[in-house]
């Protein structure tokens, strides 16, 4: 369990990272960092696509983009990359900076969970409480701003405490609280949706993509936290690859969410294709729905419509 001891996120004490110590975990941290880099790219793609195209500026998408920002921040400050830097540059990383990395990482993870809670709440209101939905969405900027102010305030307080070497594990408790809240809320929504479908034989007509994204996020974290709790409770001594897999699965959420948005959201698919300058059948159909004023796109839409008419004839 040497690697697990080196990555204990609830430890109230920290020690400096030295090149000698980092070399012991170089393979593990390299694998971990590669997953983080791919996750960062997926988060950046989600953020760019949603904010770049006005068609995607719906309230749920804005919540999702802010989740991606929080997830991106958590991946950037992941301590694993700094172990690699310690080996390459042959420098030690101070315990104050390690404390800052761990606490900030946990706070940004908690922030991402809060945005998933808000996204799930928005889906719940849009599916079952339409009258309340409009009032809720009128204050979406206030909600987003408040979440970020609290997150940055917590980061500032934790940084100050780390500088004074007043180590604590409050961010760890905060993360567990946010996750349990998200788990119970998403689980209740899925249970209610399934029960309604079985008893009333009346499926929810509202699109379930956003709820699916939240569910996958919950399941990914369930794997990682389960591995951590097994270690904390004195469970069996797993191979280090099991620990790496359990931790890396957490950072696949952004990758999976990007794939699902690209696959099942026509507007998102169209905007990504437009950004990549692609042209396929689904891209053409979705771009036509966007009502773009681009001349080349309009010609493509007209050609596509004419092609469909010829096929129908």
mmCIF file of C-alpha atoms in Angstrom:
data_model
loop_
_atom_site.group_PDB
_atom_site.id
_atom_site.type_symbol
_atom_site.label_atom_id
_atom_site.label_comp_id
_atom_site.label_asym_id
_atom_site.label_seq_id
_atom_site.Cartn_x
_atom_site.Cartn_y
_atom_site.Cartn_z
ATOM 1 C CA UNK A 1 0.000 0.000 0.000
ATOM 2 C CA UNK A 2 2.985 2.341 -0.413
ATOM 3 C CA UNK A 3 1.396 4.184 -3.299
ATOM 4 C CA UNK A 4 -1.929 4.612 -1.512
ATOM 5 C CA UNK A 5 -0.111 6.071 1.491
ATOM 6 C CA UNK A 6 1.572 8.581 -0.793
ATOM 7 C CA UNK A 7 -1.769 9.667 -2.241
ATOM 8 C CA UNK A 8 -3.877 9.880 0.934
ATOM 9 C CA UNK A 9 -6.073 12.898 0.287
ATOM 10 C CA UNK A 10 -7.402 13.169 3.838
ATOM 11 C CA UNK A 11 -4.028 13.190 5.535
ATOM 12 C CA UNK A 12 -3.718 16.263 7.759
ATOM 13 C CA UNK A 13 0.080 16.296 7.426
ATOM 14 C CA UNK A 14 2.187 16.740 4.311
ATOM 15 C CA UNK A 15 5.828 16.209 3.493
ATOM 16 C CA UNK A 16 7.936 17.644 0.716
ATOM 17 C CA UNK A 17 8.236 15.778 -2.570
ATOM 18 C CA UNK A 18 11.834 14.834 -3.360
ATOM 19 C CA UNK A 19 13.218 13.514 -6.673
ATOM 20 C CA UNK A 20 14.248 10.268 -4.948
ATOM 21 C CA UNK A 21 10.753 9.637 -3.608
ATOM 22 C CA UNK A 22 9.128 10.623 -6.906
ATOM 23 C CA UNK A 23 11.170 8.047 -8.844
ATOM 24 C CA UNK A 24 9.525 5.280 -6.803
ATOM 25 C CA UNK A 25 6.122 6.240 -8.226
ATOM 26 C CA UNK A 26 7.215 7.510 -11.651
ATOM 27 C CA UNK A 27 5.354 4.856 -13.672
ATOM 28 C CA UNK A 28 2.150 5.262 -11.664
ATOM 29 C CA UNK A 29 2.227 9.043 -11.806
ATOM 30 C CA UNK A 30 2.983 9.044 -15.543
ATOM 31 C CA UNK A 31 -0.102 6.909 -16.228
ATOM 32 C CA UNK A 32 -2.157 9.119 -13.967
ATOM 33 C CA UNK A 33 -0.887 12.302 -15.644
ATOM 34 C CA UNK A 34 -1.659 10.982 -19.142
ATOM 35 C CA UNK A 35 -5.290 10.445 -18.141
ATOM 36 C CA UNK A 36 -5.340 13.944 -16.680
ATOM 37 C CA UNK A 37 -4.007 15.467 -19.915
ATOM 38 C CA UNK A 38 -6.689 13.730 -21.988
ATOM 39 C CA UNK A 39 -9.296 14.880 -19.479
ATOM 40 C CA UNK A 40 -8.018 18.456 -19.724
ATOM 41 C CA UNK A 41 -8.377 18.334 -23.520
ATOM 42 C CA UNK A 42 -11.953 17.027 -23.215
ATOM 43 C CA UNK A 43 -12.860 19.733 -20.692
ATOM 44 C CA UNK A 44 -11.323 22.418 -22.894
ATOM 45 C CA UNK A 45 -13.302 21.127 -25.891
ATOM 46 C CA UNK A 46 -16.578 21.256 -23.927
ATOM 47 C CA UNK A 47 -15.856 24.778 -22.649
ATOM 48 C CA UNK A 48 -14.797 26.115 -26.048
ATOM 49 C CA UNK A 49 -17.720 24.576 -27.928
ATOM 50 C CA UNK A 50 -20.396 25.813 -25.512
ATOM 51 C CA UNK A 51 -19.060 29.348 -25.103
ATOM 52 C CA UNK A 52 -18.001 29.814 -28.735
ATOM 53 C CA UNK A 53 -21.391 29.055 -30.321
ATOM 54 C CA UNK A 54 -24.414 31.106 -29.262
ATOM 55 C CA UNK A 55 -26.725 28.244 -30.200
ATOM 56 C CA UNK A 56 -25.398 26.333 -27.197
ATOM 57 C CA UNK A 57 -25.926 29.162 -24.698
ATOM 58 C CA UNK A 58 -28.800 27.441 -22.895
ATOM 59 C CA UNK A 59 -28.843 27.399 -19.090
ATOM 60 C CA UNK A 60 -28.138 23.628 -18.779
ATOM 61 C CA UNK A 61 -25.208 23.951 -21.181
ATOM 62 C CA UNK A 62 -23.836 26.907 -19.202
ATOM 63 C CA UNK A 63 -24.008 24.818 -16.030
ATOM 64 C CA UNK A 64 -22.209 21.997 -17.864
ATOM 65 C CA UNK A 65 -19.513 24.391 -19.102
ATOM 66 C CA UNK A 66 -18.907 25.626 -15.550
ATOM 67 C CA UNK A 67 -18.680 22.008 -14.395
ATOM 68 C CA UNK A 68 -16.029 21.492 -17.078
ATOM 69 C CA UNK A 69 -14.132 24.574 -15.839
ATOM 70 C CA UNK A 70 -14.105 23.233 -12.269
ATOM 71 C CA UNK A 71 -13.051 19.791 -13.507
ATOM 72 C CA UNK A 72 -10.332 21.381 -15.650
ATOM 73 C CA UNK A 73 -8.975 23.294 -12.642
ATOM 74 C CA UNK A 74 -8.894 20.113 -10.555
ATOM 75 C CA UNK A 75 -6.925 18.298 -13.262
ATOM 76 C CA UNK A 76 -4.425 21.142 -13.643
ATOM 77 C CA UNK A 77 -3.515 21.108 -9.943
ATOM 78 C CA UNK A 78 -3.373 17.307 -9.707
ATOM 79 C CA UNK A 79 -0.210 16.595 -7.662
ATOM 80 C CA UNK A 80 0.914 13.701 -9.898
ATOM 81 C CA UNK A 81 2.307 16.006 -12.580
ATOM 82 C CA UNK A 82 4.464 17.789 -10.007
ATOM 83 C CA UNK A 83 6.107 14.492 -9.042
ATOM 84 C CA UNK A 84 7.182 14.116 -12.666
ATOM 85 C CA UNK A 85 8.495 17.695 -12.713
ATOM 86 C CA UNK A 86 10.390 16.909 -9.502
ATOM 87 C CA UNK A 87 12.165 14.008 -11.235
ATOM 88 C CA UNK A 88 12.878 15.840 -14.502
ATOM 89 C CA UNK A 89 14.168 19.036 -12.891
ATOM 90 C CA UNK A 90 15.720 17.260 -9.864
ATOM 91 C CA UNK A 91 14.067 19.677 -7.468
ATOM 92 C CA UNK A 92 12.077 19.165 -4.292
ATOM 93 C CA UNK A 93 8.533 20.472 -3.918
ATOM 94 C CA UNK A 94 7.871 22.088 -0.540
ATOM 95 C CA UNK A 95 5.289 20.653 1.825
ATOM 96 C CA UNK A 96 3.409 23.970 1.817
ATOM 97 C CA UNK A 97 2.974 23.755 -1.945
ATOM 98 C CA UNK A 98 1.917 20.095 -1.729
ATOM 99 C CA UNK A 99 -0.654 21.068 0.899
ATOM 100 C CA UNK A 100 -1.919 23.789 -1.446
ATOM 101 C CA UNK A 101 -2.172 21.336 -4.363
ATOM 102 C CA UNK A 102 -4.092 18.686 -2.426
ATOM 103 C CA UNK A 103 -6.532 21.098 -0.812
ATOM 104 C CA UNK A 104 -7.147 23.108 -3.976
ATOM 105 C CA UNK A 105 -7.631 19.900 -5.934
ATOM 106 C CA UNK A 106 -10.256 18.664 -3.463
ATOM 107 C CA UNK A 107 -12.041 22.029 -3.438
ATOM 108 C CA UNK A 108 -12.278 22.120 -7.240
ATOM 109 C CA UNK A 109 -13.544 18.525 -7.257
ATOM 110 C CA UNK A 110 -16.200 19.580 -4.739
ATOM 111 C CA UNK A 111 -17.070 22.565 -6.933
ATOM 112 C CA UNK A 112 -17.540 20.250 -9.911
ATOM 113 C CA UNK A 113 -19.880 18.107 -7.808
ATOM 114 C CA UNK A 114 -21.904 21.177 -6.802
ATOM 115 C CA UNK A 115 -22.339 22.115 -10.473
ATOM 116 C CA UNK A 116 -23.508 18.560 -11.172
ATOM 117 C CA UNK A 117 -26.045 18.933 -8.356
ATOM 118 C CA UNK A 118 -27.282 22.182 -9.895
ATOM 119 C CA UNK A 119 -27.399 20.585 -13.361
ATOM 120 C CA UNK A 120 -29.426 17.670 -11.975
ATOM 121 C CA UNK A 121 -31.742 20.100 -10.172
ATOM 122 C CA UNK A 122 -32.283 21.985 -13.429
ATOM 123 C CA UNK A 123 -33.180 18.713 -15.160
ATOM 124 C CA UNK A 124 -35.556 17.789 -12.327
ATOM 125 C CA UNK A 125 -37.372 21.129 -12.543
ATOM 126 C CA UNK A 126 -37.589 21.036 -16.344
ATOM 127 C CA UNK A 127 -38.962 17.478 -16.278
ATOM 128 C CA UNK A 128 -41.415 17.655 -13.376
ATOM 129 C CA UNK A 129 -41.796 21.252 -12.140
ATOM 130 C CA UNK A 130 -42.050 23.481 -15.181
ATOM 131 C CA UNK A 131 -43.608 26.375 -13.265
ATOM 132 C CA UNK A 132 -40.619 26.668 -10.949
ATOM 133 C CA UNK A 133 -38.081 26.225 -13.739
ATOM 134 C CA UNK A 134 -38.335 29.743 -15.162
ATOM 135 C CA UNK A 135 -37.808 31.364 -11.775
ATOM 136 C CA UNK A 136 -34.822 29.099 -11.128
ATOM 137 C CA UNK A 137 -33.186 29.855 -14.473
ATOM 138 C CA UNK A 138 -33.665 33.593 -14.049
ATOM 139 C CA UNK A 139 -31.058 33.436 -11.293
ATOM 140 C CA UNK A 140 -28.573 31.124 -12.999
ATOM 141 C CA UNK A 141 -25.880 33.830 -13.131
ATOM 142 C CA UNK A 142 -26.269 34.476 -9.404
ATOM 143 C CA UNK A 143 -26.057 30.732 -8.699
ATOM 144 C CA UNK A 144 -22.912 30.287 -10.800
ATOM 145 C CA UNK A 145 -21.278 33.403 -9.363
ATOM 146 C CA UNK A 146 -22.031 32.356 -5.781
ATOM 147 C CA UNK A 147 -20.554 28.891 -6.312
ATOM 148 C CA UNK A 148 -17.325 30.301 -7.717
ATOM 149 C CA UNK A 149 -17.004 32.974 -5.022
ATOM 150 C CA UNK A 150 -17.345 30.338 -2.287
ATOM 151 C CA UNK A 151 -14.897 28.003 -4.070
ATOM 152 C CA UNK A 152 -12.256 30.711 -4.496
ATOM 153 C CA UNK A 153 -12.761 31.858 -0.905
ATOM 154 C CA UNK A 154 -12.171 28.301 0.337
ATOM 155 C CA UNK A 155 -9.051 28.038 -1.843
ATOM 156 C CA UNK A 156 -7.769 31.310 -0.397
ATOM 157 C CA UNK A 157 -8.365 30.188 3.198
ATOM 158 C CA UNK A 158 -6.758 26.787 2.599
ATOM 159 C CA UNK A 159 -3.739 28.408 0.940
ATOM 160 C CA UNK A 160 -3.256 30.739 3.888
ATOM 161 C CA UNK A 161 -3.475 27.830 6.328
ATOM 162 C CA UNK A 162 -0.990 25.813 4.256
ATOM 163 C CA UNK A 163 1.487 28.700 4.282
ATOM 164 C CA UNK A 164 1.218 28.783 8.070
ATOM 165 C CA UNK A 165 1.583 24.966 8.130
ATOM 166 C CA UNK A 166 -1.802 24.613 9.813
ATOM 167 C CA UNK A 167 -2.692 21.378 8.029
ATOM 168 C CA UNK A 168 -6.250 20.098 8.115
ATOM 169 C CA UNK A 169 -8.569 17.801 6.139
ATOM 170 C CA UNK A 170 -11.701 19.953 5.915
ATOM 171 C CA UNK A 171 -11.609 19.859 2.051
ATOM 172 C CA UNK A 172 -11.744 16.060 2.269
ATOM 173 C CA UNK A 173 -14.878 16.177 4.401
ATOM 174 C CA UNK A 174 -16.358 18.791 2.064
ATOM 175 C CA UNK A 175 -15.792 16.511 -0.931
ATOM 176 C CA UNK A 176 -17.433 13.544 0.814
ATOM 177 C CA UNK A 177 -20.432 15.695 1.780
ATOM 178 C CA UNK A 178 -20.863 17.037 -1.773
ATOM 179 C CA UNK A 179 -20.539 13.563 -3.264
ATOM 180 C CA UNK A 180 -23.055 11.991 -0.867
ATOM 181 C CA UNK A 181 -25.518 14.793 -1.650
ATOM 182 C CA UNK A 182 -25.054 14.289 -5.390
ATOM 183 C CA UNK A 183 -25.291 10.500 -5.064
ATOM 184 C CA UNK A 184 -28.567 10.660 -3.117
ATOM 185 C CA UNK A 185 -30.106 13.289 -5.395
ATOM 186 C CA UNK A 186 -29.203 11.615 -8.695
ATOM 187 C CA UNK A 187 -30.151 8.209 -7.282
ATOM 188 C CA UNK A 188 -33.551 9.558 -6.193
ATOM 189 C CA UNK A 189 -34.169 11.071 -9.636
ATOM 190 C CA UNK A 190 -33.275 7.842 -11.418
ATOM 191 C CA UNK A 191 -35.417 5.805 -8.997
ATOM 192 C CA UNK A 192 -38.406 8.130 -9.397
ATOM 193 C CA UNK A 193 -38.029 8.121 -13.170
ATOM 194 C CA UNK A 194 -37.826 4.313 -13.312
ATOM 195 C CA UNK A 195 -40.740 3.841 -10.888
ATOM 196 C CA UNK A 196 -42.921 6.211 -12.859
ATOM 197 C CA UNK A 197 -42.089 4.375 -16.049
ATOM 198 C CA UNK A 198 -42.920 0.963 -14.529
ATOM 199 C CA UNK A 199 -46.057 1.829 -12.534
ATOM 200 C CA UNK A 200 -47.684 4.409 -14.767
ATOM 201 C CA UNK A 201 -46.168 3.045 -17.969
ATOM 202 C CA UNK A 202 -45.478 6.672 -18.747
ATOM 203 C CA UNK A 203 -41.855 7.414 -19.628
ATOM 204 C CA UNK A 204 -40.486 10.903 -19.091
ATOM 205 C CA UNK A 205 -40.780 12.766 -22.373
ATOM 206 C CA UNK A 206 -38.073 15.207 -21.319
ATOM 207 C CA UNK A 207 -34.571 14.484 -22.733
ATOM 208 C CA UNK A 208 -32.461 12.619 -20.195
ATOM 209 C CA UNK A 209 -28.981 13.478 -21.502
ATOM 210 C CA UNK A 210 -28.066 15.858 -18.662
ATOM 211 C CA UNK A 211 -29.238 13.377 -16.038
ATOM 212 C CA UNK A 212 -27.172 10.696 -17.779
ATOM 213 C CA UNK A 213 -24.069 12.896 -17.581
ATOM 214 C CA UNK A 214 -24.608 13.380 -13.849
ATOM 215 C CA UNK A 215 -25.181 9.645 -13.352
ATOM 216 C CA UNK A 216 -21.945 8.711 -15.113
ATOM 217 C CA UNK A 217 -20.073 11.283 -13.039
ATOM 218 C CA UNK A 218 -21.504 9.732 -9.854
ATOM 219 C CA UNK A 219 -20.601 6.186 -10.927
ATOM 220 C CA UNK A 220 -17.042 7.147 -11.858
ATOM 221 C CA UNK A 221 -16.498 8.723 -8.463
ATOM 222 C CA UNK A 222 -18.108 5.727 -6.773
ATOM 223 C CA UNK A 223 -15.330 3.509 -8.127
ATOM 224 C CA UNK A 224 -12.586 5.857 -6.936
ATOM 225 C CA UNK A 225 -14.051 6.504 -3.493
ATOM 226 C CA UNK A 226 -14.821 2.818 -2.951
ATOM 227 C CA UNK A 227 -11.170 1.957 -3.538
ATOM 228 C CA UNK A 228 -10.126 4.707 -1.124
ATOM 229 C CA UNK A 229 -12.559 3.577 1.594
ATOM 230 C CA UNK A 230 -11.397 -0.043 1.261
ATOM 231 C CA UNK A 231 -7.851 1.157 1.909
ATOM 232 C CA UNK A 232 -8.915 3.363 4.851
ATOM 233 C CA UNK A 233 -10.854 0.500 6.459
ATOM 234 C CA UNK A 234 -7.875 -1.844 6.224
ATOM 235 C CA UNK A 235 -9.036 -3.862 3.241
ATOM 236 C CA UNK A 236 -6.962 -6.292 1.149
ATOM 237 C CA UNK A 237 -3.643 -5.193 -0.317
ATOM 238 C CA UNK A 238 -4.445 -4.546 -3.997
ATOM 239 C CA UNK A 239 -1.919 -4.339 -6.786
ATOM 240 C CA UNK A 240 -0.949 -0.745 -7.537
ATOM 241 C CA UNK A 241 -2.581 -1.030 -10.977
ATOM 242 C CA UNK A 242 -5.973 -1.440 -9.281
ATOM 243 C CA UNK A 243 -5.444 1.805 -7.386
ATOM 244 C CA UNK A 244 -4.309 3.614 -10.517
ATOM 245 C CA UNK A 245 -7.336 2.341 -12.458
ATOM 246 C CA UNK A 246 -9.737 3.396 -9.691
ATOM 247 C CA UNK A 247 -8.239 6.886 -9.548
ATOM 248 C CA UNK A 248 -7.948 7.321 -13.307
ATOM 249 C CA UNK A 249 -11.601 6.370 -13.818
ATOM 250 C CA UNK A 250 -12.550 9.558 -11.959
ATOM 251 C CA UNK A 251 -10.844 11.658 -14.612
ATOM 252 C CA UNK A 252 -12.615 9.962 -17.508
ATOM 253 C CA UNK A 253 -15.850 11.821 -16.698
ATOM 254 C CA UNK A 254 -14.999 14.733 -18.983
ATOM 255 C CA UNK A 255 -14.034 12.355 -21.794
ATOM 256 C CA UNK A 256 -17.268 10.369 -21.499
ATOM 257 C CA UNK A 257 -19.371 13.535 -21.201
ATOM 258 C CA UNK A 258 -17.814 15.001 -24.336
ATOM 259 C CA UNK A 259 -18.481 11.785 -26.271
ATOM 260 C CA UNK A 260 -22.112 11.639 -25.093
ATOM 261 C CA UNK A 261 -22.720 15.304 -25.902
ATOM 262 C CA UNK A 262 -21.175 14.817 -29.341
ATOM 263 C CA UNK A 263 -23.200 11.663 -29.977
ATOM 264 C CA UNK A 264 -26.632 12.600 -28.621
ATOM 265 C CA UNK A 265 -26.837 16.413 -28.782
ATOM 266 C CA UNK A 266 -27.343 17.497 -32.389
ATOM 267 C CA UNK A 267 -26.470 21.145 -31.766
ATOM 268 C CA UNK A 268 -23.277 20.240 -29.917
ATOM 269 C CA UNK A 269 -22.364 17.760 -32.650
ATOM 270 C CA UNK A 270 -22.924 20.388 -35.331
ATOM 271 C CA UNK A 271 -20.859 23.017 -33.556
ATOM 272 C CA UNK A 272 -17.964 20.626 -32.959
ATOM 273 C CA UNK A 273 -18.019 19.651 -36.627
ATOM 274 C CA UNK A 274 -18.113 23.298 -37.626
ATOM 275 C CA UNK A 275 -15.106 23.959 -35.404
ATOM 276 C CA UNK A 276 -13.264 21.028 -36.977
ATOM 277 C CA UNK A 277 -14.373 22.049 -40.502
ATOM 278 C CA UNK A 278 -15.948 18.657 -41.073
ATOM 279 C CA UNK A 279 -18.790 17.870 -43.424
ATOM 280 C CA UNK A 280 -20.906 14.750 -43.068
ATOM 281 C CA UNK A 281 -24.629 14.044 -43.359
ATOM 282 C CA UNK A 282 -25.450 14.602 -39.700
ATOM 283 C CA UNK A 283 -23.297 17.748 -39.672
ATOM 284 C CA UNK A 284 -25.169 19.199 -42.655
ATOM 285 C CA UNK A 285 -28.600 18.459 -41.180
ATOM 286 C CA UNK A 286 -27.719 19.944 -37.808
ATOM 287 C CA UNK A 287 -26.047 23.035 -39.270
ATOM 288 C CA UNK A 288 -29.161 23.705 -41.351
ATOM 289 C CA UNK A 289 -31.159 23.736 -38.119
ATOM 290 C CA UNK A 290 -28.782 26.338 -36.671
ATOM 291 C CA UNK A 291 -29.888 28.889 -39.232
ATOM 292 C CA UNK A 292 -26.363 30.019 -40.042
ATOM 293 C CA UNK A 293 -25.873 32.869 -42.486
ATOM 294 C CA UNK A 294 -22.696 31.423 -43.952
ATOM 295 C CA UNK A 295 -23.096 31.266 -47.747
ATOM 296 C CA UNK A 296 -21.174 28.025 -48.253
ATOM 297 C CA UNK A 297 -23.197 26.326 -45.524
ATOM 298 C CA UNK A 298 -26.478 27.506 -47.047
ATOM 299 C CA UNK A 299 -25.444 26.096 -50.426
ATOM 300 C CA UNK A 300 -24.568 22.798 -48.749
ATOM 301 C CA UNK A 301 -27.981 22.748 -47.049
ATOM 302 C CA UNK A 302 -29.733 23.405 -50.344
ATOM 303 C CA UNK A 303 -27.775 20.613 -52.016
ATOM 304 C CA UNK A 304 -28.606 18.280 -49.141
ATOM 305 C CA UNK A 305 -32.307 19.141 -49.422
ATOM 306 C CA UNK A 306 -32.236 18.538 -53.156
ATOM 307 C CA UNK A 307 -30.488 15.216 -52.629
ATOM 308 C CA UNK A 308 -33.181 14.141 -50.141
ATOM 309 C CA UNK A 309 -35.940 15.108 -52.601
ATOM 310 C CA UNK A 310 -34.309 13.037 -55.338
ATOM 311 C CA UNK A 311 -34.080 10.037 -53.005
ATOM 312 C CA UNK A 312 -37.737 10.385 -51.996
ATOM 313 C CA UNK A 313 -38.757 10.601 -55.630
#
